[in-house]
N, CA, C and O atoms as a MOPAC input file, in Angstrom:
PM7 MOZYME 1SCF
protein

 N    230.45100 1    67.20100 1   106.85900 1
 C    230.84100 1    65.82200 1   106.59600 1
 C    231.28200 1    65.15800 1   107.89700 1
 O    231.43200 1    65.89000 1   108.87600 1
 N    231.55100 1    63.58700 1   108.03300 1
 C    231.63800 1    62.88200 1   109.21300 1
 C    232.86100 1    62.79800 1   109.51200 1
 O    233.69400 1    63.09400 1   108.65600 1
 N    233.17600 1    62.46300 1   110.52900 1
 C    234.69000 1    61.87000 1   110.29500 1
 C    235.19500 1    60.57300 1   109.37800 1
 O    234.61900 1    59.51600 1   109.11900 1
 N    235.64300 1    60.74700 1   109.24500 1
 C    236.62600 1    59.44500 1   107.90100 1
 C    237.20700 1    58.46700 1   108.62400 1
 O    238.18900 1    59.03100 1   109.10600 1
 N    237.20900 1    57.63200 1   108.90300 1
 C    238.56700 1    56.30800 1   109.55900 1
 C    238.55900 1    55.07500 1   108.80400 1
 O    237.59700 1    54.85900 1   108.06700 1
 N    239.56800 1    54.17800 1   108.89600 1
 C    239.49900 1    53.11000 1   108.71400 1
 C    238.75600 1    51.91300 1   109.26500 1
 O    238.76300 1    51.58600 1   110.45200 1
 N    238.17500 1    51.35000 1   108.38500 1
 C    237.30500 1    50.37100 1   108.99700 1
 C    237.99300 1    49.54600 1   110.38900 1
 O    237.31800 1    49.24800 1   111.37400 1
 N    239.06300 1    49.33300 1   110.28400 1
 C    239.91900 1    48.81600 1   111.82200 1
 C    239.52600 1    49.55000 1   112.64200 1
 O    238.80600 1    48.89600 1   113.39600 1
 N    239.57400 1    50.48100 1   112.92200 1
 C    238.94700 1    51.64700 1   113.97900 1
 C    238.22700 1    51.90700 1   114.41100 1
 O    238.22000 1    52.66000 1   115.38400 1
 N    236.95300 1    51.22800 1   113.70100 1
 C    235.48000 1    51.17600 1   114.25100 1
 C    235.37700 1    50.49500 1   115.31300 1
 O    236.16200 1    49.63200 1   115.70700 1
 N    234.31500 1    50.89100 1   115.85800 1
 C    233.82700 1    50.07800 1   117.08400 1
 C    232.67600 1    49.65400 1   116.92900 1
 O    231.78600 1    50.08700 1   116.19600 1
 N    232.68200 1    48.61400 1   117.77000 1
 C    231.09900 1    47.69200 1   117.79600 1
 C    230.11500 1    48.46300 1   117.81000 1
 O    229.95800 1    49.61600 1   118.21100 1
 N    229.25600 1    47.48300 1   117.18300 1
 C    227.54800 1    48.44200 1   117.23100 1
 C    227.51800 1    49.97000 1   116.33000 1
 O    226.53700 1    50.70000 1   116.46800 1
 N    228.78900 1    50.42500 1   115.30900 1
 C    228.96500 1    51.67500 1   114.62200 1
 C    228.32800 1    51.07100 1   113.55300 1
 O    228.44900 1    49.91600 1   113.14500 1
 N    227.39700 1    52.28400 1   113.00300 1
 C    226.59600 1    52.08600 1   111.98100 1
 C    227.79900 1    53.07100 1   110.79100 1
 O    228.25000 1    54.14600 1   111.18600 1
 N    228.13900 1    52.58200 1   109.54200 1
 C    229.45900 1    53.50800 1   109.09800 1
 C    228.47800 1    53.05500 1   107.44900 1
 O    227.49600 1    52.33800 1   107.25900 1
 N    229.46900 1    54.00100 1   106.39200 1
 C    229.18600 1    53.99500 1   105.77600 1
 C    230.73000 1    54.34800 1   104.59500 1
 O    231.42200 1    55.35200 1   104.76600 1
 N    230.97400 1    53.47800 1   103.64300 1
 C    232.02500 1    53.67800 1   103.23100 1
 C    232.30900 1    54.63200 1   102.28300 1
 O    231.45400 1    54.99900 1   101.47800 1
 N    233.35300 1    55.04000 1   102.30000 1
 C    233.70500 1    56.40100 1   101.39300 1
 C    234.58600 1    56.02900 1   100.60200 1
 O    234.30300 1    56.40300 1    99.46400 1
 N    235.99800 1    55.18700 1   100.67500 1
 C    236.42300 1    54.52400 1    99.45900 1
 C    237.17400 1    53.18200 1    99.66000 1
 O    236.67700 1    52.48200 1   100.54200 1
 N    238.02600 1    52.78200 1    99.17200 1
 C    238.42500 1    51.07700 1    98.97200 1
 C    239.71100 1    51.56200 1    98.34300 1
 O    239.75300 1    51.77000 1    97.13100 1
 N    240.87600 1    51.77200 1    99.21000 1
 C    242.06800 1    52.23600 1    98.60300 1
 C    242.89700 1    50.74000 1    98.40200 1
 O    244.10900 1    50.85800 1    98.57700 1
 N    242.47600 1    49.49300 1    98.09700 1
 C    243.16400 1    48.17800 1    98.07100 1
 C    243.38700 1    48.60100 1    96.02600 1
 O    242.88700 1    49.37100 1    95.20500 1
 N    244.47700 1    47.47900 1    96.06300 1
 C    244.45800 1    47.96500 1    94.16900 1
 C    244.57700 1    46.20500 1    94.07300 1
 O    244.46700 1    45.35800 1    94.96000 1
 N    244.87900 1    46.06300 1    92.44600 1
 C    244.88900 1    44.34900 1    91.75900 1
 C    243.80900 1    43.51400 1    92.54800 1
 O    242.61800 1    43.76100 1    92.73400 1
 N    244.53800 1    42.51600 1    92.93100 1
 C    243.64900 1    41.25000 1    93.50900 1
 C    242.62700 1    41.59900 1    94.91500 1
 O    241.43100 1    41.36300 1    95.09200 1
 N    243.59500 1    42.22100 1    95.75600 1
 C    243.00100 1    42.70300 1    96.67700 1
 C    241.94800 1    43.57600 1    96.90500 1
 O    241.10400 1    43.45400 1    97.79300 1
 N    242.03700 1    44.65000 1    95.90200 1
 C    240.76800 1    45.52800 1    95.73600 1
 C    239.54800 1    44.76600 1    94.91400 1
 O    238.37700 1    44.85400 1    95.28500 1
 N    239.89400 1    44.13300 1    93.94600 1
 C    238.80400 1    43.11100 1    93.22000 1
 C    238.07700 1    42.37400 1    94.10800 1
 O    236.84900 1    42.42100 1    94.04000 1
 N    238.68300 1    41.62500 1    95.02400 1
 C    237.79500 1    40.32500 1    96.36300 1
 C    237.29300 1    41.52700 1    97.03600 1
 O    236.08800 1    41.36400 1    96.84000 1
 N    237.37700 1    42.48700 1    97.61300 1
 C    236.94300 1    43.42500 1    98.80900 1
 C    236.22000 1    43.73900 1    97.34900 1
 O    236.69300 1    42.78000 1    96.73800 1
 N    235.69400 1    44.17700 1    96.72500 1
 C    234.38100 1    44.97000 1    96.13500 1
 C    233.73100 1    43.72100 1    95.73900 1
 O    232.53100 1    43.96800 1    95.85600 1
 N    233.87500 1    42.40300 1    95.29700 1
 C    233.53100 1    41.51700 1    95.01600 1
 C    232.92000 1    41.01900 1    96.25800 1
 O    231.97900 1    40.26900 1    95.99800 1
 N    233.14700 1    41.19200 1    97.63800 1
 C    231.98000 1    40.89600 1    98.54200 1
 C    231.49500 1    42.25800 1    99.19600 1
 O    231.42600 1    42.49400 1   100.40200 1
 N    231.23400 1    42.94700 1    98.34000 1
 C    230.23600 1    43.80500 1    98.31200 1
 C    230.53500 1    45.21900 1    98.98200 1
 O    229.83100 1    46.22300 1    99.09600 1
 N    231.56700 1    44.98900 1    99.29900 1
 C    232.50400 1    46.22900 1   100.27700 1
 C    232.76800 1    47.80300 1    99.21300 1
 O    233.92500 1    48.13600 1    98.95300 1
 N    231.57700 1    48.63400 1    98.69200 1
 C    231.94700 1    49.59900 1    97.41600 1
 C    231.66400 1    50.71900 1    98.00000 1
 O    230.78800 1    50.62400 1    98.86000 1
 N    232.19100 1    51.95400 1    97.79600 1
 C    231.85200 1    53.07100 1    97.89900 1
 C    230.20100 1    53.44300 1    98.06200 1
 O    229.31700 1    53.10900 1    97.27300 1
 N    230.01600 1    54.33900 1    99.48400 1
 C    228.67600 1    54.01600 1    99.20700 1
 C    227.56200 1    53.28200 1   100.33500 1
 O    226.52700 1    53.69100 1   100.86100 1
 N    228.40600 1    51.86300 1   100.42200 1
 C    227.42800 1    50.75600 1   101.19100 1
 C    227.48200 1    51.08000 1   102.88800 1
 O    228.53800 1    51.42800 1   103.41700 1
 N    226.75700 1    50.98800 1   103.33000 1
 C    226.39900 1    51.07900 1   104.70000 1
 C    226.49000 1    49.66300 1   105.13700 1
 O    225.94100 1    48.74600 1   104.52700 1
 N    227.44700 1    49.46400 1   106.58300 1
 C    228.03700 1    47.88100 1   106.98800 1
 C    227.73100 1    48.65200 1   108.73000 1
 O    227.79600 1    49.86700 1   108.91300 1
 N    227.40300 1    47.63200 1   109.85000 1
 C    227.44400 1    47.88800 1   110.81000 1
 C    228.13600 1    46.83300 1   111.70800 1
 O    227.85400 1    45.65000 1   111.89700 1
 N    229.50500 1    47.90700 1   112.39300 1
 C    230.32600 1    46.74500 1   112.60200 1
 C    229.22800 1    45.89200 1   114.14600 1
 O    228.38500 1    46.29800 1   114.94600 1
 N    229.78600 1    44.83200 1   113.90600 1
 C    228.72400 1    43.20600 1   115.02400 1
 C    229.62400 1    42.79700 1   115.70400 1
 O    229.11400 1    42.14000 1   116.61200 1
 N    231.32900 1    42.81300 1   115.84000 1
 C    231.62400 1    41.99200 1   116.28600 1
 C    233.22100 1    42.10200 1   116.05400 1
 O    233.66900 1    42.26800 1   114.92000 1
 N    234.03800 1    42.00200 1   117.16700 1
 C    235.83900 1    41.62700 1   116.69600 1
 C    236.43200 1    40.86800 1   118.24200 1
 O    236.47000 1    41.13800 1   119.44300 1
 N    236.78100 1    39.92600 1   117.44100 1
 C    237.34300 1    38.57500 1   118.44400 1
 C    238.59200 1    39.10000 1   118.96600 1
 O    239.59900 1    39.52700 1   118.40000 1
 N    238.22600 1    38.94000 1   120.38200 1
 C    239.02800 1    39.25800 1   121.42900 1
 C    240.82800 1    39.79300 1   121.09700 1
 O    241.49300 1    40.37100 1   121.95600 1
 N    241.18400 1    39.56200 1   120.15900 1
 C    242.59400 1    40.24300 1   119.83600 1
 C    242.70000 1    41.07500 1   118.58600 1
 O    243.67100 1    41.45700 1   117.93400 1
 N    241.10500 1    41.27700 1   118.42400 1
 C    240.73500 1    42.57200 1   117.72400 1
 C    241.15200 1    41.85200 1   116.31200 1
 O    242.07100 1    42.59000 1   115.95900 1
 N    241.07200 1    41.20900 1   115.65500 1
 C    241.26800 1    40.95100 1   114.68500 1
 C    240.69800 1    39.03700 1   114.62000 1
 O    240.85400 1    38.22600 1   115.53300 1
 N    240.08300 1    38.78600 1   113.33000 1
 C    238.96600 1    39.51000 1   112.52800 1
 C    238.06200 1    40.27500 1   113.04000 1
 O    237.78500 1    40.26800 1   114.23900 1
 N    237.49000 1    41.04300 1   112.13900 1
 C    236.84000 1    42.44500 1   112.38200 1
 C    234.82600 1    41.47000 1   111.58200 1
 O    234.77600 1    40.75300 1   110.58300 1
 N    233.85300 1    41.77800 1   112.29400 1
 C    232.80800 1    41.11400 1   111.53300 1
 C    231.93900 1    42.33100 1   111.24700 1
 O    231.87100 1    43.31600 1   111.98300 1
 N    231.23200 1    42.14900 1   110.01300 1
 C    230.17900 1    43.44900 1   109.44600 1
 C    228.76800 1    42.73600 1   108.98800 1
 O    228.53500 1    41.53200 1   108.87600 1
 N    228.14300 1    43.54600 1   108.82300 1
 C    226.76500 1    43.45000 1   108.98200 1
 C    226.58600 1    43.93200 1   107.42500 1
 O    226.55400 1    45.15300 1   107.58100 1
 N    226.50600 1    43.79800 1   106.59500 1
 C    225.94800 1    44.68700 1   105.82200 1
 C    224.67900 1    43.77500 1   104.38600 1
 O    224.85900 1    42.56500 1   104.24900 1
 N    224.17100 1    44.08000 1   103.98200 1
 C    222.56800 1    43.77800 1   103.42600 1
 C    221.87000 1    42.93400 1   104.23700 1
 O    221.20700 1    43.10700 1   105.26000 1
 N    222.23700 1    41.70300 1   103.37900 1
 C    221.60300 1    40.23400 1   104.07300 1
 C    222.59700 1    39.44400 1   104.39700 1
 O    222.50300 1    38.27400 1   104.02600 1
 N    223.49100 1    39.75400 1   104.96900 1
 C    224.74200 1    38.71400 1   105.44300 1
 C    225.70600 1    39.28600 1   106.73600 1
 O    225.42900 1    40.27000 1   107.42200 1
 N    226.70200 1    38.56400 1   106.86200 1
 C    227.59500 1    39.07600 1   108.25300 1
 C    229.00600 1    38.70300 1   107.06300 1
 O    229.03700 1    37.90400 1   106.12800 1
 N    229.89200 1    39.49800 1   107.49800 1
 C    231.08100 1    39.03300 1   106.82100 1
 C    232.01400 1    39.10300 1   107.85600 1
 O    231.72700 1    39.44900 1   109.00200 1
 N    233.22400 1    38.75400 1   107.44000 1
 C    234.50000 1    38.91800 1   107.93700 1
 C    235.84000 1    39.32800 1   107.95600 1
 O    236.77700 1    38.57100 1   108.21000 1
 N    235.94200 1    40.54500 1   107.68500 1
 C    237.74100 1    40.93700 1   106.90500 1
 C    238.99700 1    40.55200 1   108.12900 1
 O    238.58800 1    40.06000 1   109.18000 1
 N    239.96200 1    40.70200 1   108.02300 1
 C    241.41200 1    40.60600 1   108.58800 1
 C    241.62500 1    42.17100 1   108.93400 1
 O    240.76900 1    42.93700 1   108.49200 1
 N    242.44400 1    42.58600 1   109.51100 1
 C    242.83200 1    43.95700 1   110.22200 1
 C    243.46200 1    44.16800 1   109.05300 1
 O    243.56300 1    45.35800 1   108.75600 1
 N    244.06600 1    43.14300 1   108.05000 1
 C    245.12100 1    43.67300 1   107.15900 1
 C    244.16400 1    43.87500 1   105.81800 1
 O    244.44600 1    44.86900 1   105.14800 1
 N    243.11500 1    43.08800 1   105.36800 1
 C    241.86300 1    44.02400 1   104.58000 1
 C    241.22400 1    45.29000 1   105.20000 1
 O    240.97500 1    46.12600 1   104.33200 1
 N    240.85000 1    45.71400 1   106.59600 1
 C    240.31500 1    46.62700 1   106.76400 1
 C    241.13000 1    48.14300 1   106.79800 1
 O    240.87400 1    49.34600 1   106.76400 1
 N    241.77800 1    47.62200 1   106.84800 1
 C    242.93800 1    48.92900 1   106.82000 1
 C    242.66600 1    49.51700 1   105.45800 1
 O    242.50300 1    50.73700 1   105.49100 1
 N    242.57900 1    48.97700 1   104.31600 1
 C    242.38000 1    49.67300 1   103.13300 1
 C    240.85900 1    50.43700 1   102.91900 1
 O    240.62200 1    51.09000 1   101.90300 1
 N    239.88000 1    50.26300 1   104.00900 1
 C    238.63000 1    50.55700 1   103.61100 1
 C    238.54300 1    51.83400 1   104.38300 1
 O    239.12200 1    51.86900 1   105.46900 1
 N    237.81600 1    53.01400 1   103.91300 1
 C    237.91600 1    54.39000 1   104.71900 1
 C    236.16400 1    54.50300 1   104.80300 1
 O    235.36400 1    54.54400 1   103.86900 1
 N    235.97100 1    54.52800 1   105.94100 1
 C    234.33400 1    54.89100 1   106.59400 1
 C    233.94800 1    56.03300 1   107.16200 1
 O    234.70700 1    56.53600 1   107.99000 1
 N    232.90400 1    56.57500 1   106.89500 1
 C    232.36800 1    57.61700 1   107.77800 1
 C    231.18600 1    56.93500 1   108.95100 1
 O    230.64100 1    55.83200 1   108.89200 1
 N    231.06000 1    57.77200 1   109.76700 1
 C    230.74900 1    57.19200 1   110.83400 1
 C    229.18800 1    57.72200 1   110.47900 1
 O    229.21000 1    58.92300 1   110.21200 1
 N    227.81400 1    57.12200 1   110.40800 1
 C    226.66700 1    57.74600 1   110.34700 1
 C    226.26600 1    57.98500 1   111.82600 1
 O    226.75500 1    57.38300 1   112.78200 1
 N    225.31700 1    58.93900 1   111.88400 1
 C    224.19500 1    59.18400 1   112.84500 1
 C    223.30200 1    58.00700 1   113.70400 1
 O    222.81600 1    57.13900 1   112.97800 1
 N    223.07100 1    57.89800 1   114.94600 1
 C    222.40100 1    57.05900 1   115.31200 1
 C    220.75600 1    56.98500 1   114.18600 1
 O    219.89000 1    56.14000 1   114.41400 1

């Protein structure tokens, strides 16, 4: 198995793949509600110069979480 981290931790250009969504109530509902589920493959694109927002890549779109959403998301890191 890969290593595990929090999506904050990633670095640019990491192709990751998520393993779970430890947010609960409102917060875990919006983070799976834009598509963030166990499972999905996101490649981080991008984090503005004081490292926070964090931007992802994942299907057909780019998104954007806060350091304080990504903290709840746990990724494995895939293979080039």
């Amino acid at each position: 198995m890969n290593e595990c981290i929090t999506l904050r931790q990633a670095q640019v250009n990491q192709k990751l793949r998520i393993c779970s969504v430890g947010a609960q109530g409102e917060l875990g509902r919006r983070i799976r509600d834009m598509g963030l589920m166990p499972g999905t493959e996101v490649t981080v694109v991008g984090k503005a110069p004081l490292k926070d927002p964090v931007a992802l890549r994942l299907r057909d779109f780019t998104l954007t979480l806060r350091n304080s959403e990504a903290d709840h998301i746990v990724v494995e890191l895939l293979g080039e």
